[in-house]
mmCIF file of C-alpha atoms and ligand atoms in Angstrom:
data_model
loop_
_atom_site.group_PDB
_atom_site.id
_atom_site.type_symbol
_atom_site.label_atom_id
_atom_site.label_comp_id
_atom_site.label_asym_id
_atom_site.label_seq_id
_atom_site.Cartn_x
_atom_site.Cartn_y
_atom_site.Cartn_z
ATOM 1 C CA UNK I 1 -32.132 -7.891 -13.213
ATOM 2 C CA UNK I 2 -33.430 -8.938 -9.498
ATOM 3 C CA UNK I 3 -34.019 -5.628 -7.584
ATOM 4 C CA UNK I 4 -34.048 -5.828 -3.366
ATOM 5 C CA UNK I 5 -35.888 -3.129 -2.165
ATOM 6 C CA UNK I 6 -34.167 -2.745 0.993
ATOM 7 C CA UNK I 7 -30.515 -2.577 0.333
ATOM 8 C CA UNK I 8 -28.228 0.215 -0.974
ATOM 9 C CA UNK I 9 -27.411 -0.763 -4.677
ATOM 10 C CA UNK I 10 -23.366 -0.165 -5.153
ATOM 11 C CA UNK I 11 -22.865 0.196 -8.813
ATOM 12 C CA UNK I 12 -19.215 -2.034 -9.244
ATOM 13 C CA UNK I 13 -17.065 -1.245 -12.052
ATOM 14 C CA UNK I 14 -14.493 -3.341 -12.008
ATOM 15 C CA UNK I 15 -12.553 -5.636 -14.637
ATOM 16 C CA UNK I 16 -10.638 -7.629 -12.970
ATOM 17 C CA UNK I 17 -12.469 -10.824 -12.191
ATOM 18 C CA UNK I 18 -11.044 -11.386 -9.097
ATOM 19 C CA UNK I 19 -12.442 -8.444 -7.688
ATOM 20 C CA UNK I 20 -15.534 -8.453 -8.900
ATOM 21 C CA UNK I 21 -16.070 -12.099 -7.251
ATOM 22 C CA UNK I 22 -14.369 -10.765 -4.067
ATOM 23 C CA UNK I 23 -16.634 -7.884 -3.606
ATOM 24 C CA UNK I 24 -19.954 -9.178 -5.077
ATOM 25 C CA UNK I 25 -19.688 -11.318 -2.149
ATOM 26 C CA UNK I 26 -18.151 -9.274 0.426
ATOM 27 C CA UNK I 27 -20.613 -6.261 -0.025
ATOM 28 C CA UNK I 28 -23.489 -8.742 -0.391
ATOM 29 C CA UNK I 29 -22.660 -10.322 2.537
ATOM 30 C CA UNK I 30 -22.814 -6.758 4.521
ATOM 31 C CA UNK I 31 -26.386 -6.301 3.007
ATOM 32 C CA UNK I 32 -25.614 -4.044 -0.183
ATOM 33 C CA UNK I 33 -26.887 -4.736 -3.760
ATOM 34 C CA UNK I 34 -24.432 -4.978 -5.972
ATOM 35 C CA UNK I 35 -24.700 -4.414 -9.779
ATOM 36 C CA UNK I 36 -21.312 -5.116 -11.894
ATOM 37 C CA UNK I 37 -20.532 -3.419 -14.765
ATOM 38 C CA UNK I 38 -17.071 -4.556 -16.469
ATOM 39 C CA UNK I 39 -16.272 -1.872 -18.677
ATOM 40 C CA UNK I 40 -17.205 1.904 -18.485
ATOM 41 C CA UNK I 41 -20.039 1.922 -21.433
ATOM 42 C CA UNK I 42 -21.634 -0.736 -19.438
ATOM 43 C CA UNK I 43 -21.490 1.530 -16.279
ATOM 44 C CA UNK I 44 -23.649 4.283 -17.910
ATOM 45 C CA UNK I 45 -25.595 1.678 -19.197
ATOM 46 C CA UNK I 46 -26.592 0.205 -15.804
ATOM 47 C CA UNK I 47 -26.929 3.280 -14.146
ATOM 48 C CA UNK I 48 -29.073 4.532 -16.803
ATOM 49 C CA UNK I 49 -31.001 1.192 -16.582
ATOM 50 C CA UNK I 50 -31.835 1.577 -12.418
ATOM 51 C CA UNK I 51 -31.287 3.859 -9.535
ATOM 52 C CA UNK I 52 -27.828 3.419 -7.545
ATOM 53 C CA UNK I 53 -27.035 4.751 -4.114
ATOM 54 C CA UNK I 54 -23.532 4.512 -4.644
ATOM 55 C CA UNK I 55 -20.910 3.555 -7.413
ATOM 56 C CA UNK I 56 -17.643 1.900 -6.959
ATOM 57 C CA UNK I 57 -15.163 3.023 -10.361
ATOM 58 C CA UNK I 58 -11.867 1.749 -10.839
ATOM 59 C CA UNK I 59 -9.688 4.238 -12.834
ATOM 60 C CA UNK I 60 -8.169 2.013 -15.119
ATOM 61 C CA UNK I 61 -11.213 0.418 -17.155
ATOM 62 C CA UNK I 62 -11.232 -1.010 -21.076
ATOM 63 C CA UNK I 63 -12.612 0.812 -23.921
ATOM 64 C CA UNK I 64 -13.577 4.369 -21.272
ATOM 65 C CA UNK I 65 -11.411 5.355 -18.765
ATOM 66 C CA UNK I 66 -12.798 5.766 -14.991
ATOM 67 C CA UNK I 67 -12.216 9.480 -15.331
ATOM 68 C CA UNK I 68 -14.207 9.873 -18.117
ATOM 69 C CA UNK I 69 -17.070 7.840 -16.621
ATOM 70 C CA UNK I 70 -16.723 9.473 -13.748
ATOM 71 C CA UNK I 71 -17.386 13.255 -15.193
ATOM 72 C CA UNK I 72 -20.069 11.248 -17.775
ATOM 73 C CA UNK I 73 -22.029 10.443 -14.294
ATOM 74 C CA UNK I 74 -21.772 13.613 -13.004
ATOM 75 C CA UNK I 75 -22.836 15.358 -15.583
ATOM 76 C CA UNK I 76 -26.314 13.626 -15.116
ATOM 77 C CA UNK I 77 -26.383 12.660 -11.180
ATOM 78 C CA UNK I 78 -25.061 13.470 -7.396
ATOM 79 C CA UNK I 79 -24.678 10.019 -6.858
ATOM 80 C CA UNK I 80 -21.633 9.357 -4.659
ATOM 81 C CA UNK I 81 -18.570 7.437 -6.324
ATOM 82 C CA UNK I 82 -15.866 5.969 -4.879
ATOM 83 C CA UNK I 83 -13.054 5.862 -7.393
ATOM 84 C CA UNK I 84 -10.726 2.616 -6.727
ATOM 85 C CA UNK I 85 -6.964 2.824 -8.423
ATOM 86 C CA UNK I 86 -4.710 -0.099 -8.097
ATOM 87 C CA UNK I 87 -0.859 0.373 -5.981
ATOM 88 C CA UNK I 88 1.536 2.139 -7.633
ATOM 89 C CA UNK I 89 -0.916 3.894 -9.942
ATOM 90 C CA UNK I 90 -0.179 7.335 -10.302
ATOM 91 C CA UNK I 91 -3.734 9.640 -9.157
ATOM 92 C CA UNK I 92 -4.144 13.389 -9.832
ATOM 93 C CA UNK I 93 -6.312 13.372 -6.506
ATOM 94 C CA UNK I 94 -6.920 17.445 -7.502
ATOM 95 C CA UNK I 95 -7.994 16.205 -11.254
ATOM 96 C CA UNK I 96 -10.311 13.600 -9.326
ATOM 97 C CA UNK I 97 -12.157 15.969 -6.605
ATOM 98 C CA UNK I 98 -12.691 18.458 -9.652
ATOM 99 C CA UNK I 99 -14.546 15.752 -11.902
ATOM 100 C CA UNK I 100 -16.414 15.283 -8.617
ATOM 101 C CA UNK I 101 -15.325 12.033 -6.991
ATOM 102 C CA UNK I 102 -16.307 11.635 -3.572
ATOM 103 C CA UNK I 103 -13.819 9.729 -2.376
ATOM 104 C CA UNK I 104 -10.828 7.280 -3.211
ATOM 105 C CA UNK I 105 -9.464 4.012 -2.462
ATOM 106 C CA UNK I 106 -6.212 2.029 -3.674
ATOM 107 C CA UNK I 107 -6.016 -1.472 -3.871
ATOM 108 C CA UNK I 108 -5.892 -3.563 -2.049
ATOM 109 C CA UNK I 109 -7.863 -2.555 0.735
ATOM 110 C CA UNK I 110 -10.244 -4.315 3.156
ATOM 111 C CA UNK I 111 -13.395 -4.882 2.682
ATOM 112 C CA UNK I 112 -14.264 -3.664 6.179
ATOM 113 C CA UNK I 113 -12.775 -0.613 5.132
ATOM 114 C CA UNK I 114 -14.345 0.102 2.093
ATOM 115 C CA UNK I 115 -17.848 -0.679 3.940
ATOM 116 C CA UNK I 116 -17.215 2.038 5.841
ATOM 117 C CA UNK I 117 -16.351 4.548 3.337
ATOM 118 C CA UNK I 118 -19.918 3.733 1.322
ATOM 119 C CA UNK I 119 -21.624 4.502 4.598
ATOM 120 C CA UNK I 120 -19.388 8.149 4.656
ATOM 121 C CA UNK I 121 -19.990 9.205 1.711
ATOM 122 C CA UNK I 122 -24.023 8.266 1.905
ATOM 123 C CA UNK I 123 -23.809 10.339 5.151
ATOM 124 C CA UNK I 124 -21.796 13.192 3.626
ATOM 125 C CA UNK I 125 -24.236 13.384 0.674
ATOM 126 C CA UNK I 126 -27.169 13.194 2.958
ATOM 127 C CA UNK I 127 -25.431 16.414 4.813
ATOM 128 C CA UNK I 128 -27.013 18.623 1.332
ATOM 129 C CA UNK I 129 -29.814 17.337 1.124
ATOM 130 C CA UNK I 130 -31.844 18.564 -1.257
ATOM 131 C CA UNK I 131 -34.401 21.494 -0.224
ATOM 132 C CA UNK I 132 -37.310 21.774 -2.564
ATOM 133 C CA UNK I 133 -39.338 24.736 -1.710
ATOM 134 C CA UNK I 134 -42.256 24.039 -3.829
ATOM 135 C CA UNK I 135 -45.429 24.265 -2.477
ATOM 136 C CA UNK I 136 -47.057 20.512 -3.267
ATOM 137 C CA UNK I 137 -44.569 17.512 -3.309
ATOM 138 C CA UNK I 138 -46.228 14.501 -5.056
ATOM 139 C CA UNK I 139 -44.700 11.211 -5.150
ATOM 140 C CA UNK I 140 -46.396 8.677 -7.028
ATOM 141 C CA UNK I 141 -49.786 8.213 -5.001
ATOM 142 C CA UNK I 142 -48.787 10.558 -2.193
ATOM 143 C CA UNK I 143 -49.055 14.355 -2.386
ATOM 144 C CA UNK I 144 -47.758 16.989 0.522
ATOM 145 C CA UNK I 145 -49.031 20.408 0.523
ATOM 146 C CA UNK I 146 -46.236 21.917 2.329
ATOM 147 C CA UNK I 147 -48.051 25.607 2.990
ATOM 148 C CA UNK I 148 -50.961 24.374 4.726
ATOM 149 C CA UNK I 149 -49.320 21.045 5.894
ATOM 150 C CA UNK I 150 -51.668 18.451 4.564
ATOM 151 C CA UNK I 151 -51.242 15.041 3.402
ATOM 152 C CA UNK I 152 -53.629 13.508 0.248
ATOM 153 C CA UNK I 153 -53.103 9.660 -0.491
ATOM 154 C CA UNK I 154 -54.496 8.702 -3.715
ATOM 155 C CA UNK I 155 -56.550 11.550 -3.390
ATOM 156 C CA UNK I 156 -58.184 11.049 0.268
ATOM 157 C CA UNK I 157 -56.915 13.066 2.607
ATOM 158 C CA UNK I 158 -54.999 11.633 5.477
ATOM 159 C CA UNK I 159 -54.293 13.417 9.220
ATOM 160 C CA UNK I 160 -50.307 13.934 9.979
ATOM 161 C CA UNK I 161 -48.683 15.143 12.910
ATOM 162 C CA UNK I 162 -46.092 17.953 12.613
ATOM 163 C CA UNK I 163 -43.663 15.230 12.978
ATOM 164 C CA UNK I 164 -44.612 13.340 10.753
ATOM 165 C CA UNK I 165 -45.400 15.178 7.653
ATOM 166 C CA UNK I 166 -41.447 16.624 8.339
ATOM 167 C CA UNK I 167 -40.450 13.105 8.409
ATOM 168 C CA UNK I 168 -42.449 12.331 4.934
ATOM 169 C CA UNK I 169 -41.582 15.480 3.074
ATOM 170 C CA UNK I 170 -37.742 14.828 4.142
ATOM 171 C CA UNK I 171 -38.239 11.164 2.715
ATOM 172 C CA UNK I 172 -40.428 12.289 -0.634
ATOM 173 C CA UNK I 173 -38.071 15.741 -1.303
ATOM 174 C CA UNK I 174 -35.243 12.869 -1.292
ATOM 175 C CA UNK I 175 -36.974 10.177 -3.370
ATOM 176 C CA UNK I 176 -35.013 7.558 -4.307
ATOM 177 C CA UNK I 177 -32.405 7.806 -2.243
ATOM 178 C CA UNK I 178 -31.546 5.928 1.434
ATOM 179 C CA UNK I 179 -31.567 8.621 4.409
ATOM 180 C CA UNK I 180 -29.686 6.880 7.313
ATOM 181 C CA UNK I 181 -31.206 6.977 10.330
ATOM 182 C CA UNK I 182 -28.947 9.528 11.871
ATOM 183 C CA UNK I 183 -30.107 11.847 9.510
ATOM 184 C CA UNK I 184 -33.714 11.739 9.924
ATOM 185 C CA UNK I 185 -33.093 11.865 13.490
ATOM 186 C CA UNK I 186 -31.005 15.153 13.135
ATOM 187 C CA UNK I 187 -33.223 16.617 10.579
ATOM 188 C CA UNK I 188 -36.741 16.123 11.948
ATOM 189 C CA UNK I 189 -36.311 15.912 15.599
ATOM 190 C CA UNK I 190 -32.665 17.516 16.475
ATOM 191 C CA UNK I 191 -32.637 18.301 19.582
ATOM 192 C CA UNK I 192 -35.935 17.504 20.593
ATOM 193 C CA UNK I 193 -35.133 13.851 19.750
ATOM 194 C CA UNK I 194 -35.718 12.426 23.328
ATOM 195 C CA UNK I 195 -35.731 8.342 24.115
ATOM 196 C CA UNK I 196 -34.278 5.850 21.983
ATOM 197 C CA UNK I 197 -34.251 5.241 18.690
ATOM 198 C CA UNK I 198 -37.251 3.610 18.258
ATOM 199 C CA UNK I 199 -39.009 6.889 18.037
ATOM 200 C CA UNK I 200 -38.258 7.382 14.397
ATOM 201 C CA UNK I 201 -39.363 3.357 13.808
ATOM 202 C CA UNK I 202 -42.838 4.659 15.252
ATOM 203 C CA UNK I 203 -43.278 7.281 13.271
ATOM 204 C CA UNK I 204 -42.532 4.957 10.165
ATOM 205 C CA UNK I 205 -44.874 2.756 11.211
ATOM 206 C CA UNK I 206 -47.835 4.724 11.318
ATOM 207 C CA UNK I 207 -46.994 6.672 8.308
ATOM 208 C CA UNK I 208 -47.199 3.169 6.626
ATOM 209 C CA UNK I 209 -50.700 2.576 8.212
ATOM 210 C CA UNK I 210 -51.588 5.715 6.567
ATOM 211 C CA UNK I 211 -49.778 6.222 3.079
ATOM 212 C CA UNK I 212 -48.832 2.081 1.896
ATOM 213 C CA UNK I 213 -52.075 -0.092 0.640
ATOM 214 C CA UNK I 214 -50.399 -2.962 2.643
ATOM 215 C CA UNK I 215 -48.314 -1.472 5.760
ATOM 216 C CA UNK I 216 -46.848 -4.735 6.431
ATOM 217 C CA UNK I 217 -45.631 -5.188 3.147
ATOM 218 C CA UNK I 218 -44.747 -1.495 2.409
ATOM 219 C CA UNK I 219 -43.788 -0.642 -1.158
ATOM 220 C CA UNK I 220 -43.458 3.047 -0.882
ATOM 221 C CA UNK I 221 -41.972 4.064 2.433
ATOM 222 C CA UNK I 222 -38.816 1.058 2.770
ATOM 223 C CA UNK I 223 -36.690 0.134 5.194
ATOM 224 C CA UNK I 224 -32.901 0.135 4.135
ATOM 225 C CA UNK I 225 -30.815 -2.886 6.012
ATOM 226 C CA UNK I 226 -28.634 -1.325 8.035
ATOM 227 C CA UNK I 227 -28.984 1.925 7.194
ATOM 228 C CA UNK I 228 -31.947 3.539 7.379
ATOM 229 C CA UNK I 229 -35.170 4.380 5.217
ATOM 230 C CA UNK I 230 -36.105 5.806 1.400
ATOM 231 C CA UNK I 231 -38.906 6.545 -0.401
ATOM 232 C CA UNK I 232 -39.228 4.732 -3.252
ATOM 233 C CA UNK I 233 -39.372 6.004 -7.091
ATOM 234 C CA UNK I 234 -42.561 4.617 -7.912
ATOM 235 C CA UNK I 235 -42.967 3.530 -11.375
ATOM 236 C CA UNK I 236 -46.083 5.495 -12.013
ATOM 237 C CA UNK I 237 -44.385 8.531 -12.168
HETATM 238 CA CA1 CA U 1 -8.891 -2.237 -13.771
#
């Protein structure tokens, strides 16, 4: 399978042909990764296989009901998922938030729409974001002493400003996953944030000069399309 770095992956499951060929190139189109899976073993299979940002379930699947791979997901992850049902289908939406759904579509439904629900639930999810409060955060080559607010990159210590190092240990406590730009705005800066946006694009760019082995092709510290950044999984770990 062909990974981008830089897009959200949508997990798709989906068995209805005409959907999946509708969306693959709809949400491609709008700068998402999209991995299909046709039948709910195949969903825990993919998502088992690679990282998702986001998974797309319809409710009435072959062989494993959308229900049950919704709860089988969330009994290993807090990855958002979208659960899709088709008209006239009848939803226990109570049954669905309990299993831990995120959200819910019926079909049909725009794909302009949609879009915009993946982006609110990857904002929502971004709104508890995970606080580790462990004293050394190591990612791969990278390692954060949080106490005494030093940064070590494969092993040499590097200089941060308080800025920064927030900006990095937000990214590293949230490997893996795409923080939209709003976020790291609101979570680093607040309401000190002063000037336009491109503040938090500067600060990206000179943690790259300090933590990738080729800033200008960074492998750690990626941009998401769209979106925003995420520190990478590294495979080392
Ligand atoms: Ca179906």
């Amino acid at each position: 399978m062909s990974r981008r770095e830089n897009s959200v992956r949508v997990l798709l499951v989906e068995d209805e042909e005409s959907f999946i060929d509708a969306l693959t190139v709809g949400l491609t189109r709008e700068g998402f990764e999209v991995v299909v899976a046709r039948d709910g073993a195949d969903a825990l299979v993919r998502f088992a296989e690679a990282p998702v940002d986001v998974v797309l379930l319809d409710l009435m699947l072959p062989k494993m009901s959308g229900l049950d791979v919704c709860r089988a997901l969330r009994a290993e992850s807090e990855v958002p998922i979208i659960v899709v049902s088709a008209k006239g289908e009848e939803v226990d939406m109570v049954l669905l938030l309990e299993i831990g759904a995120d959200d819910y579509v019926t079909k049909p439904y725009r794909l302009r729409e949609l879009v915009a629900r993946i982006r609110a639930v990857l904002r929502r999810r971004e709104a508890g974001l995970d606080v580790v409060e462990e004293e050394s955060v190591r990612r791969g080559s990278v390692r954060l002493d949080v106490e005494s607010r030093r940064c070590f990159v494969r092993g040499e210590e590097v200089r941060l400003r308080k800025k920064e190092f927030a900006l990095l240990r937000l990214l590293m406590e949230n490997a893996g996953r795409v923080l939209t730009r709003e976020v790291l705005i609101d979570r680093v800066w607040g309401s000190d944030y002063v000037g336009d946006t491109k503040t938090l694009d500067v600060h990206v760019k000179r943690l790259r000069t300090l933590i990738e082995e080729d800033p200008k092709k960074p492998r750690l510290l990626t941009t998401v399309r769209g979106v925003g950044y995420r520190f990478e999984v590294t495979r080392d770990e």
